[in-house]
Short mmCIF file of C-alpha atoms in Angstrom, two decimals:
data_model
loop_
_atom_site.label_atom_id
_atom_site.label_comp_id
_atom_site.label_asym_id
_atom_site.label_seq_id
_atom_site.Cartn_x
_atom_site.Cartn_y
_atom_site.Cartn_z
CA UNK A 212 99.91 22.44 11.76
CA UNK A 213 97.58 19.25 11.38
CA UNK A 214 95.90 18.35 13.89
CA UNK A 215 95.16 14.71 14.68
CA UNK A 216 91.78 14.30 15.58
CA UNK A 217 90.70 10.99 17.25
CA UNK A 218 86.73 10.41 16.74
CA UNK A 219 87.01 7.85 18.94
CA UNK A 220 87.48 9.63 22.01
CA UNK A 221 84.38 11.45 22.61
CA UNK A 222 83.32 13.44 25.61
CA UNK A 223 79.99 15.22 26.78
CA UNK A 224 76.54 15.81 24.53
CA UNK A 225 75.56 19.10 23.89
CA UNK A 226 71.81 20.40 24.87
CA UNK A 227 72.27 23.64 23.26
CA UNK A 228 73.11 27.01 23.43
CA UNK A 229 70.51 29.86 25.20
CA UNK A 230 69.71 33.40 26.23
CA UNK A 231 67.73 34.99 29.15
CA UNK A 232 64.69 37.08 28.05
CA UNK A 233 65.12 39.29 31.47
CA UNK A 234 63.80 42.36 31.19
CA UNK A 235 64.74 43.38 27.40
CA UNK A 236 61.50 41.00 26.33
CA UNK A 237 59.17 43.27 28.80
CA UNK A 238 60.18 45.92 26.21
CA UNK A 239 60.68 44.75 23.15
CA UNK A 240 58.11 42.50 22.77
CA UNK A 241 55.77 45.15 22.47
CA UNK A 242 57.57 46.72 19.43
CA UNK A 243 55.18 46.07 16.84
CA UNK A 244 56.10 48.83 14.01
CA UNK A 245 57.48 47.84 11.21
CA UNK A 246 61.15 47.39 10.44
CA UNK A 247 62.37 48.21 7.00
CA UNK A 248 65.20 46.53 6.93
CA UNK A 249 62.52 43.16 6.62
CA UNK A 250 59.20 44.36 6.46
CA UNK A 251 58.12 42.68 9.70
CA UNK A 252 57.22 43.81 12.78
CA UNK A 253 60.20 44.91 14.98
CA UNK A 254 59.67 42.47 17.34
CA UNK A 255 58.99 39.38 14.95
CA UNK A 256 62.50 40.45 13.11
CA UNK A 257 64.52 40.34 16.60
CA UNK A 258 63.15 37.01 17.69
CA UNK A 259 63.70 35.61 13.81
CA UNK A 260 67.49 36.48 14.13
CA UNK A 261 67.86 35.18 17.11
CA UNK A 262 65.80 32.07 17.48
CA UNK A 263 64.90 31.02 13.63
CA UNK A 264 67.71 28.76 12.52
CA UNK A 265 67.28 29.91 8.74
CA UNK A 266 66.81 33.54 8.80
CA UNK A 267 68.89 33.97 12.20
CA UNK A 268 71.40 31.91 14.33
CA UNK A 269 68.98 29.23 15.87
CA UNK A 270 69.08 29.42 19.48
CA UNK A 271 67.29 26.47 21.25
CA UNK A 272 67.26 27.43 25.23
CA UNK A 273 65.12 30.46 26.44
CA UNK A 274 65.63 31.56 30.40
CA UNK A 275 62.20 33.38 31.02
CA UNK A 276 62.42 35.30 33.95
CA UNK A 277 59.36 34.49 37.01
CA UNK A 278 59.31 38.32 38.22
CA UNK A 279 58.38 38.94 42.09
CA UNK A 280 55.96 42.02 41.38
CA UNK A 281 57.94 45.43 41.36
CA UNK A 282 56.56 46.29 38.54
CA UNK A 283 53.12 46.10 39.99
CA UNK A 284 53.85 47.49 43.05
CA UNK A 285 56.45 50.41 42.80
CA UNK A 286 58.05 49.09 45.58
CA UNK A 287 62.17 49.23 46.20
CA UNK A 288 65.01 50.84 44.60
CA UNK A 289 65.41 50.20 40.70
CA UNK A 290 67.75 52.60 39.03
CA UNK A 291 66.33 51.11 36.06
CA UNK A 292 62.54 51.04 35.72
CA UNK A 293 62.91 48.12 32.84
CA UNK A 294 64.43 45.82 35.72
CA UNK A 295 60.96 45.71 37.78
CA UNK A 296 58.96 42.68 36.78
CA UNK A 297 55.63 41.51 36.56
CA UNK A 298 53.73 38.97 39.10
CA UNK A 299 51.08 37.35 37.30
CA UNK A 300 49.27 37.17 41.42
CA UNK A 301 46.73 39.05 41.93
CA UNK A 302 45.45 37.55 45.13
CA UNK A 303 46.74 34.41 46.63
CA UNK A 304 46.12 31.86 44.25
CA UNK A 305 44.59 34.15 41.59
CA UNK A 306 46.34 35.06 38.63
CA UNK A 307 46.41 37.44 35.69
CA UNK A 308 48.05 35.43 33.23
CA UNK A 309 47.65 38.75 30.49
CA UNK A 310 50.14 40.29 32.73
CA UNK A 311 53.84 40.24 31.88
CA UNK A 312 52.00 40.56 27.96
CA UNK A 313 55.39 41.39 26.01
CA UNK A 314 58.00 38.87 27.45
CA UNK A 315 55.50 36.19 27.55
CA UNK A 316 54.86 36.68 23.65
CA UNK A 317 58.82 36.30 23.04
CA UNK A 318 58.49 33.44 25.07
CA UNK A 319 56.00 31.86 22.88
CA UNK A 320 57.39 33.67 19.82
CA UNK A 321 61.48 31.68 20.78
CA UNK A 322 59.19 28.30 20.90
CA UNK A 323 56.92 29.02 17.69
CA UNK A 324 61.09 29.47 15.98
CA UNK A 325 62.64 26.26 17.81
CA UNK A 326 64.02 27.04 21.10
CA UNK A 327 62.63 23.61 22.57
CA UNK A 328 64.04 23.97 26.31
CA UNK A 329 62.54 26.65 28.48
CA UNK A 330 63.82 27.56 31.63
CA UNK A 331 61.76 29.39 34.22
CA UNK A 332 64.12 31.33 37.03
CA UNK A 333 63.32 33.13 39.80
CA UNK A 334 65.17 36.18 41.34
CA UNK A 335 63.36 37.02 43.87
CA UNK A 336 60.21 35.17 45.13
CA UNK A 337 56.83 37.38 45.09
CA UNK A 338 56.68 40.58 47.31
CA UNK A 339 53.64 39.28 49.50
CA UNK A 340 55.88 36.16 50.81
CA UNK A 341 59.39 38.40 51.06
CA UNK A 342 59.80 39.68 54.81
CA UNK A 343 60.20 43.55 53.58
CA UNK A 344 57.55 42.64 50.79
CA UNK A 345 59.77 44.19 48.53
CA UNK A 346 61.89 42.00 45.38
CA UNK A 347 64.97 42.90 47.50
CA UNK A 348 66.54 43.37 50.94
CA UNK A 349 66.32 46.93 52.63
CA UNK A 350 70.02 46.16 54.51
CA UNK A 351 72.34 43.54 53.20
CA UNK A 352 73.15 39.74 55.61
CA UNK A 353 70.23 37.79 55.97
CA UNK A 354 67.57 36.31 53.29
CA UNK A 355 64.30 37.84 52.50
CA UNK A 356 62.20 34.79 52.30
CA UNK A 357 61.40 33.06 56.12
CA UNK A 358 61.41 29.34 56.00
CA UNK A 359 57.35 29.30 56.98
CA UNK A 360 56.75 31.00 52.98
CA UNK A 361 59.00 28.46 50.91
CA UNK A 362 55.93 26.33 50.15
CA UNK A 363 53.77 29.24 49.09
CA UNK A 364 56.62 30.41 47.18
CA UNK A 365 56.97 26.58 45.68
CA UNK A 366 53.49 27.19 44.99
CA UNK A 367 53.60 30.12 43.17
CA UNK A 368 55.87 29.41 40.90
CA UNK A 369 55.23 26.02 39.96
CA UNK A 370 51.52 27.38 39.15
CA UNK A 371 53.04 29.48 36.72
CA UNK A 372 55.28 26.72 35.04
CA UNK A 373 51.84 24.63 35.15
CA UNK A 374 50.16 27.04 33.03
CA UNK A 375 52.33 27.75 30.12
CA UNK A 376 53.43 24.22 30.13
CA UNK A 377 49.42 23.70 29.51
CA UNK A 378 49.88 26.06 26.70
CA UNK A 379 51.94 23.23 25.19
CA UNK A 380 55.38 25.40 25.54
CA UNK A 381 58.60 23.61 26.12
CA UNK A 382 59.11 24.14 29.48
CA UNK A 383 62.19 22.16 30.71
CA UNK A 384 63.81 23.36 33.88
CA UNK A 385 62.72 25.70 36.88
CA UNK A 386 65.63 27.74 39.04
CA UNK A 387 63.74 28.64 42.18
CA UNK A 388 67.26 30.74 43.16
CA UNK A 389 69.34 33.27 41.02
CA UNK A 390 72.94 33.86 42.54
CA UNK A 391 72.02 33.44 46.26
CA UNK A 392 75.97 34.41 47.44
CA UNK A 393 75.16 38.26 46.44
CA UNK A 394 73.80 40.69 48.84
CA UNK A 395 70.57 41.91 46.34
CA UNK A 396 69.91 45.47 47.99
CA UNK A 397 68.33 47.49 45.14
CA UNK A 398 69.03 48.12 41.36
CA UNK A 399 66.90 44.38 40.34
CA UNK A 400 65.13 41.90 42.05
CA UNK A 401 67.34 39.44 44.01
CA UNK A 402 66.97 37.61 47.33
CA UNK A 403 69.91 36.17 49.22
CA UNK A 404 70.23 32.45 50.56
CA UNK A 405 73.17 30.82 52.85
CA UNK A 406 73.81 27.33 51.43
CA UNK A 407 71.80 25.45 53.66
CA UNK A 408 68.67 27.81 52.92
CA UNK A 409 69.10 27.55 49.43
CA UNK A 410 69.26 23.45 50.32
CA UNK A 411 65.81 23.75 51.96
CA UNK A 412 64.41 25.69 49.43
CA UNK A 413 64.57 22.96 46.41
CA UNK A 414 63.74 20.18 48.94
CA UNK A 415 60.83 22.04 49.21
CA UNK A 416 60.26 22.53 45.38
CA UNK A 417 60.99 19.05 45.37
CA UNK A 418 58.47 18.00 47.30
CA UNK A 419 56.06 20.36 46.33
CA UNK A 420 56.71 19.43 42.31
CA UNK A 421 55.13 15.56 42.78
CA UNK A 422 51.83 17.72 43.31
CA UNK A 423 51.93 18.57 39.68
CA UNK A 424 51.47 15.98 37.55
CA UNK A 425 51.28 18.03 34.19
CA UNK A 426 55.15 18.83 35.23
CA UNK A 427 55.88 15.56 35.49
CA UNK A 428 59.35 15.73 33.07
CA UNK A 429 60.10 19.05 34.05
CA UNK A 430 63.98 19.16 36.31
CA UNK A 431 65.14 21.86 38.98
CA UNK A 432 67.82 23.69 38.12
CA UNK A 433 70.17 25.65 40.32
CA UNK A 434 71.91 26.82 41.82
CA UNK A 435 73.05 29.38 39.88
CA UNK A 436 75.92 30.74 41.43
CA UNK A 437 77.39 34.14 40.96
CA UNK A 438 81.40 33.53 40.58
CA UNK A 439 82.81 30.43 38.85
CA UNK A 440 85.27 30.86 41.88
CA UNK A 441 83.31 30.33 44.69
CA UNK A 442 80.85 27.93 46.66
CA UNK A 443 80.59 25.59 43.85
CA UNK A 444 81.59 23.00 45.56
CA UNK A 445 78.51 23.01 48.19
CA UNK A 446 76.10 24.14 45.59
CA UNK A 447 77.36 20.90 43.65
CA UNK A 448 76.72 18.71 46.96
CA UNK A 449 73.12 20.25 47.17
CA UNK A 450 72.30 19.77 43.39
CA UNK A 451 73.61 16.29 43.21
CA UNK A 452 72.26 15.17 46.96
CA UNK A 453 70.04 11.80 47.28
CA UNK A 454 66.33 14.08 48.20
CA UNK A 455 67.12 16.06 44.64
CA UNK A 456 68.63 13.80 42.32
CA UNK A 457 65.57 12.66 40.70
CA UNK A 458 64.52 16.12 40.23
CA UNK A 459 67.51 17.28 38.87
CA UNK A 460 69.93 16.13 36.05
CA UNK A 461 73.15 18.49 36.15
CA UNK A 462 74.28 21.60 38.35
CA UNK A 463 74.41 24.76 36.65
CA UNK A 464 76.80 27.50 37.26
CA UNK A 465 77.16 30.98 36.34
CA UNK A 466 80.39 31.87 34.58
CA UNK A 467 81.56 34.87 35.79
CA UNK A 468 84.54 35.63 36.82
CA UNK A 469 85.22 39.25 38.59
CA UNK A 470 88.66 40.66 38.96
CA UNK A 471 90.24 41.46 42.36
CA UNK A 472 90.61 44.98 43.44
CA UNK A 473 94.10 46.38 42.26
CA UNK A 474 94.65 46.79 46.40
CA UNK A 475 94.91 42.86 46.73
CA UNK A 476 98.71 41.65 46.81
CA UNK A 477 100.23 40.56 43.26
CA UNK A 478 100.85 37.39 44.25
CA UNK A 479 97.29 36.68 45.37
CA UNK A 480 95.52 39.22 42.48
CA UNK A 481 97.64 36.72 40.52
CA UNK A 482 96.43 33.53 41.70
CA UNK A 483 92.73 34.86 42.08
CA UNK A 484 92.52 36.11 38.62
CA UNK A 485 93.64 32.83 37.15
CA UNK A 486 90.16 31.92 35.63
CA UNK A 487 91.34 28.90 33.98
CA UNK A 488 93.02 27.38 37.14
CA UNK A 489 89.49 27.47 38.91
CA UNK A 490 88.19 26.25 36.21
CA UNK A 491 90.08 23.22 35.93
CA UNK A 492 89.95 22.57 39.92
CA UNK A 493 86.49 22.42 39.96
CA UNK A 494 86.26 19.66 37.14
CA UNK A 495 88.91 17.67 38.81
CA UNK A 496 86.89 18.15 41.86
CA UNK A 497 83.35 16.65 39.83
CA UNK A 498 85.06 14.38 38.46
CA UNK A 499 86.07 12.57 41.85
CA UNK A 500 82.94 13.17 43.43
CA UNK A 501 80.14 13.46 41.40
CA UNK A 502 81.36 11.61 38.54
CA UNK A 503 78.41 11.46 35.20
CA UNK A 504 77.00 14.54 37.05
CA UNK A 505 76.58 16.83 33.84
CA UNK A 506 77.77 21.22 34.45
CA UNK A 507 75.97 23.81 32.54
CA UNK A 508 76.69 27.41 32.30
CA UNK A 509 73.20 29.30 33.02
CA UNK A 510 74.58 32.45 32.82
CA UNK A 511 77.59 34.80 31.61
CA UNK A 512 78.20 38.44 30.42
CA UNK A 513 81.30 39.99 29.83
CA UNK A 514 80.99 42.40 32.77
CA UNK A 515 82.73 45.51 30.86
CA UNK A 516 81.78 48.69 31.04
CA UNK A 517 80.63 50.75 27.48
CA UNK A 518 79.38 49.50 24.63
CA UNK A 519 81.12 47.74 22.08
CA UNK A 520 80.18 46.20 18.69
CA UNK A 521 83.60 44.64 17.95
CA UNK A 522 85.61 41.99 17.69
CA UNK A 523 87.30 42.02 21.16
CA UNK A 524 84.22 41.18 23.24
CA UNK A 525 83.27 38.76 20.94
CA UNK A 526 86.54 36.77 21.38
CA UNK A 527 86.28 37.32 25.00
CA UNK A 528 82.91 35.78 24.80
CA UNK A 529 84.16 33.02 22.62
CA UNK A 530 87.11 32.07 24.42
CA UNK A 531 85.17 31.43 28.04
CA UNK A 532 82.64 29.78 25.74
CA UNK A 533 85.62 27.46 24.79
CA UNK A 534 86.94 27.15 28.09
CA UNK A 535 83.33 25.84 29.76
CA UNK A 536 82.82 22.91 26.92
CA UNK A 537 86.52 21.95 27.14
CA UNK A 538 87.86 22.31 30.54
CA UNK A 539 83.91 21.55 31.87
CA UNK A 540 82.42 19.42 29.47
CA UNK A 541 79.52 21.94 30.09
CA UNK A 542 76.02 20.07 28.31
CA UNK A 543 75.05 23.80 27.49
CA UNK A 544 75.91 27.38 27.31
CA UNK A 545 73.58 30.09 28.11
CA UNK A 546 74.06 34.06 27.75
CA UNK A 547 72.78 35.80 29.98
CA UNK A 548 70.48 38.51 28.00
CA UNK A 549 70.53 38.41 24.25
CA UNK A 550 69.58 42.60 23.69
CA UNK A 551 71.03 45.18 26.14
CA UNK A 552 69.50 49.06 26.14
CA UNK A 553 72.71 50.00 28.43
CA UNK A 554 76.36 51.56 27.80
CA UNK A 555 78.07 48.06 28.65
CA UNK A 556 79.50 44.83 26.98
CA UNK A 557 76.07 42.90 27.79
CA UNK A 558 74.15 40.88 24.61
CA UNK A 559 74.01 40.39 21.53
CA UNK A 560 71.63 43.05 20.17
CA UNK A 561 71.62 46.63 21.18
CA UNK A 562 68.32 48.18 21.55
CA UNK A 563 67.91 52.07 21.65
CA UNK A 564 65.24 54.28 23.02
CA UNK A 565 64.27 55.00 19.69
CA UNK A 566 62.94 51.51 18.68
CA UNK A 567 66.22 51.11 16.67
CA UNK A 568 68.66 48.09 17.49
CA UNK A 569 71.92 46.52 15.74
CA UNK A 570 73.78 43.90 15.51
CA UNK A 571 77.24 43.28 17.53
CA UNK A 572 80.04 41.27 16.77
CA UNK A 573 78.96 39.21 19.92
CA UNK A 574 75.79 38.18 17.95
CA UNK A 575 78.10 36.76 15.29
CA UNK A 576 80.39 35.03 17.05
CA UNK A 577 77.58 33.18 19.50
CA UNK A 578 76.50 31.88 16.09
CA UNK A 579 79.45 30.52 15.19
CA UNK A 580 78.80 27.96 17.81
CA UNK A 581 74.55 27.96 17.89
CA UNK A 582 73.91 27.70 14.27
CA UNK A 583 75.92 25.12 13.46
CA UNK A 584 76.10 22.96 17.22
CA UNK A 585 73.61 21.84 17.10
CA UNK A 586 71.45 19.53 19.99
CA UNK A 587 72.60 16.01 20.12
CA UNK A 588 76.02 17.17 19.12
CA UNK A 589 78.92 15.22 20.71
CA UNK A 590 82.07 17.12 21.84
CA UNK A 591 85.53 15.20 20.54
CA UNK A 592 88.42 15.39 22.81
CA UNK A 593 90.77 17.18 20.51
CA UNK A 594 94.46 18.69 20.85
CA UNK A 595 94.61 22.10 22.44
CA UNK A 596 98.05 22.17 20.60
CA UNK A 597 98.13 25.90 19.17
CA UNK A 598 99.38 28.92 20.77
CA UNK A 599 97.02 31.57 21.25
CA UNK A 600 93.88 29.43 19.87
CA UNK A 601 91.09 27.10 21.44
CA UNK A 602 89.68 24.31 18.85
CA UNK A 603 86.36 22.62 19.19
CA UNK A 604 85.70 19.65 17.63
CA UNK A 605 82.05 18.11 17.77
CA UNK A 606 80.53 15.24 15.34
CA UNK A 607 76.82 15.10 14.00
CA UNK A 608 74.39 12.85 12.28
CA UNK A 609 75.92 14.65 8.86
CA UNK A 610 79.33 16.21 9.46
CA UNK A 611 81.99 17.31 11.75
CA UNK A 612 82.08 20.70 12.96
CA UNK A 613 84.87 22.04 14.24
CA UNK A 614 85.21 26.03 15.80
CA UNK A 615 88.23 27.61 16.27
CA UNK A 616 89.06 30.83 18.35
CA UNK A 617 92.18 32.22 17.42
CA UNK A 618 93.01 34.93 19.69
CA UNK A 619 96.44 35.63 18.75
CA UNK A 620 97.58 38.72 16.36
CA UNK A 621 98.48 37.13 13.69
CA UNK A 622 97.11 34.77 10.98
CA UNK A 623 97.59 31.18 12.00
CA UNK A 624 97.76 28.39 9.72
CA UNK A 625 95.91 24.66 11.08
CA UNK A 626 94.50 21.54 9.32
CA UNK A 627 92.42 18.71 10.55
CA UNK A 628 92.80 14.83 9.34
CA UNK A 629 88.94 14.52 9.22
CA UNK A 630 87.75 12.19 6.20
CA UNK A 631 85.84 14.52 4.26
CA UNK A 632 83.90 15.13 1.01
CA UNK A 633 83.26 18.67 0.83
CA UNK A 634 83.88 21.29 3.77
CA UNK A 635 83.37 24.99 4.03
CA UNK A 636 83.95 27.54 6.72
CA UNK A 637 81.80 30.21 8.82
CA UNK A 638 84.67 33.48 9.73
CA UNK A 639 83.68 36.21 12.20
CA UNK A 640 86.50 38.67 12.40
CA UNK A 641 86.98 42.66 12.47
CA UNK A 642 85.80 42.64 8.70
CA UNK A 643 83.69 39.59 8.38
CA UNK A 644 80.41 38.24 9.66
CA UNK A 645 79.67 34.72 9.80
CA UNK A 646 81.17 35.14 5.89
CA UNK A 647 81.24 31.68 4.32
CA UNK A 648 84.62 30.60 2.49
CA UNK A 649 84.84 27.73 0.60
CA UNK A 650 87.39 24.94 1.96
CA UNK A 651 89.89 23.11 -1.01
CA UNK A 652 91.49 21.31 1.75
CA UNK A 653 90.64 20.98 5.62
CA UNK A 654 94.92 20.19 5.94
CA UNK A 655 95.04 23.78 4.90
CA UNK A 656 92.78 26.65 6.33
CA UNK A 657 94.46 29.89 7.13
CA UNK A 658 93.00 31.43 10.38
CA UNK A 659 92.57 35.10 10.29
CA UNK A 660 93.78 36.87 13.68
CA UNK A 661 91.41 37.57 16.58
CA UNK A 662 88.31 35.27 14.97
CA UNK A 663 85.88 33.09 15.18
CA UNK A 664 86.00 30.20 12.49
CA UNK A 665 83.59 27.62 12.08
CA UNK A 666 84.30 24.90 9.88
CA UNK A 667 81.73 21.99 8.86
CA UNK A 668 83.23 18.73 7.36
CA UNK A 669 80.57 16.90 5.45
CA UNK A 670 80.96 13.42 6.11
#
């Protein structure tokens, strides 16, 4: 099948594709033995194949994560010791800023390699201003932050963006509030909002941001909700109201999308497990209201238990990637940690407790879309004629580049009416990883079944 691809009609501009450093970086970035495999310390070798666009897959977005202080104190309920994180207070208004040592060298290390945007988030806000003074509520319903600490909070954290933004690092975006819908009683830091608090809360880092002229350029983000099924609507009137809009350029979302219990009805499970249908209402729902207001997904994991180095995450992963830059015209798509120490379909790196850490077919297929889309890109609106398969279609400075998820079981043959010169394609399947093929004809390329194929058409 040829596809007829019109490179007139063109829809959004991509940013680029990121990761979240949360809590891995606390750990790895102090791995500073040398790995054989490259000769390099272990920790220069991860961030190389993850953020260096020659040696590894060129991701340009890093989420560094503002912790509230657990690790400090001891303070709460972490299953996980990695998942307490560092305050860099040590009295109000006095800071540490060699605290936090590891995951603020991969933050410098991901800007050294090219990731240009920054974002700084926030889970919880520090212990001293929480009403417990822990990173998370004792009993689940209300928020742990009172309305008298959200300019100390502000505060806080815009101190610490100040800083490393004196450093000269990119920073681009702060997200004062991390999934606000979710009752955060133990296991991480998390604090809960109700709409209207999390409303008040970026008023106030609104406010509080015009004190800081070295962040001048830098946006709020938010507000980072947990489900793409719910409450986007009133996080998308509080992102795109009149007090924020000039502190804010898009709304971002979080991309998950949990199943129902099996105890729901059929017919509702049914309906509630259509991911694509909310999908699709919520654009239609942007679209009417907040029309030019850019979506970006801050955050997704495939939410699976056990660990798995194949193919079939990977096309999971690539197929909501697909879904968010067609159905949303998303600007960006962020994962949400890029290495994972746990038994679970989280990252694209496994680290072990021996210092070891491998590659997944995730990691592969992500860089079938960061590698070669890159910032500045611009989406084409192209058929979504094939059974089984998502196409992508986006045109640079030098060539088209077009990604294709076939998800089907069986080989699928497609070809694209793109003027070209030359053209070669990137193929991440069950026996190949990011292998490049040489392309006789771009009417003619044979798609293997369950992959990942990038294909660049010089221009």
């Amino acid at each position: 099948m040829t596809i007829n691809i019109d490179t007139g009609k063109k829809k959004q501009t991509l940013t680029g594709f990121g990761v979240s450093g949360a809590w891995w970086a606390q750990v790895v970035g102090g791995w500073t033995e040398t790995d054989e495999s490259s000769g390099k310390p272990k920790r220069e070798r991860i961030a190389e194949l993850l953020f260096d666009l020659e040696n590894g897959i060129g991701i340009t977005q890093y989420r560094y994560n503002i912790g509230a202080g657990s690790k400090e104190s001891g303070k709460g309920k972490y299953s996980d010791e990695t998942r307490r994180a560092s305050s860099f207070e040590t009295a109000p208004g006095v800071y540490d800023w060699s605290r936090d040592g590891n995951a603020v060298w991969f933050m410098r290390e991901a800007a050294r390699l090219g990731a240009d945007e920054i974002v700084m988030f926030v889970n919880s806000p520090i212990e001293r201003l929480t009403n417990n003074h822990k990173a998370h509520l004792d009993k689940a319903g209300k928020t742990n932050l009172s309305r008298g600490n959200y300019g100390e909070f502000a505060k806080y954290v815009l101190d610490v963006a100040s800083h490393f933004k004196g450093e000269g690092l990119p920073i681009k975006y702060i997200s004062p509030v991390n999934e606000p819908v979710w009752i955060w009683t133990g296991g991480q830091e998390g604090c809960h909002y109700r709409p209207g608090q999390v409303y008040k809360v970026m008023k106030t880092f609104a406010k509080e941001l015009k004190n800081y002229p070295a962040l001048k350029n830098v946006k709020l983000s938010g507000a980072e909700n947990g489900d793409i099924r719910w409450f986007n609507k009133i996080y998308t009137y509080i992102m795109a109201s009149k007090p924020l809009k000039d502190v804010t350029d898009a709304v971002d979302f979080h991309s998950y999308f949990l199943p129902v219990p099996s105890s729901v009805p059929g017919f509702i499970a049914k309906k509630l497990n259509d991911r694509l249908a909310f999908v699709k209402r919520y654009k239609r729902f942007t679209d009417k209201f907040f029309p030019g207001v850019p979506l970006k997904t801050s955050e997704w994991c495939h939410m699976q238990g056990g660990r798995d180095y194949g193919i079939d995450s990977a096309v999971v992963q690539a197929k909501v990637m697909a879904e968010d830059l067609i159905y949303l015209d998303v600007v960006s798509w962020q994962l949400w940690v890029a290495l994972s120490p746990v038994d679970y379909c989280d990252g694209l790196i496994y680290y072990n407790d021996d210092r070891s850490f491998e590659l997944t077919k995730r990691y592969y297929a992500f860089s079938n879309f960061s590698k070669f889309i890159r910032p500045g890109a611009v989406r084409i609106d192209a058929p979504q004629s094939v059974e089984d398969a998502y196409l992508l279609v986006f045109e640079q400075k030098d060539n088209y580049a077009a990604v294709v998820i076939n998800y089907g079981e069986s080989d699928k043959e497609i070809g694209f009416d793109l003027p070209a010169r030359t053209a070669r394609a990137y193929v991440t399947d069950k026996d190949n990883d990011l292998a490049e093929f040489a392309v006789s004809d771009v009417k003619n390329i044979t798609l293997r079944p369950r992959s990942i194929t990038t294909v660049i058409v010089e221009k």
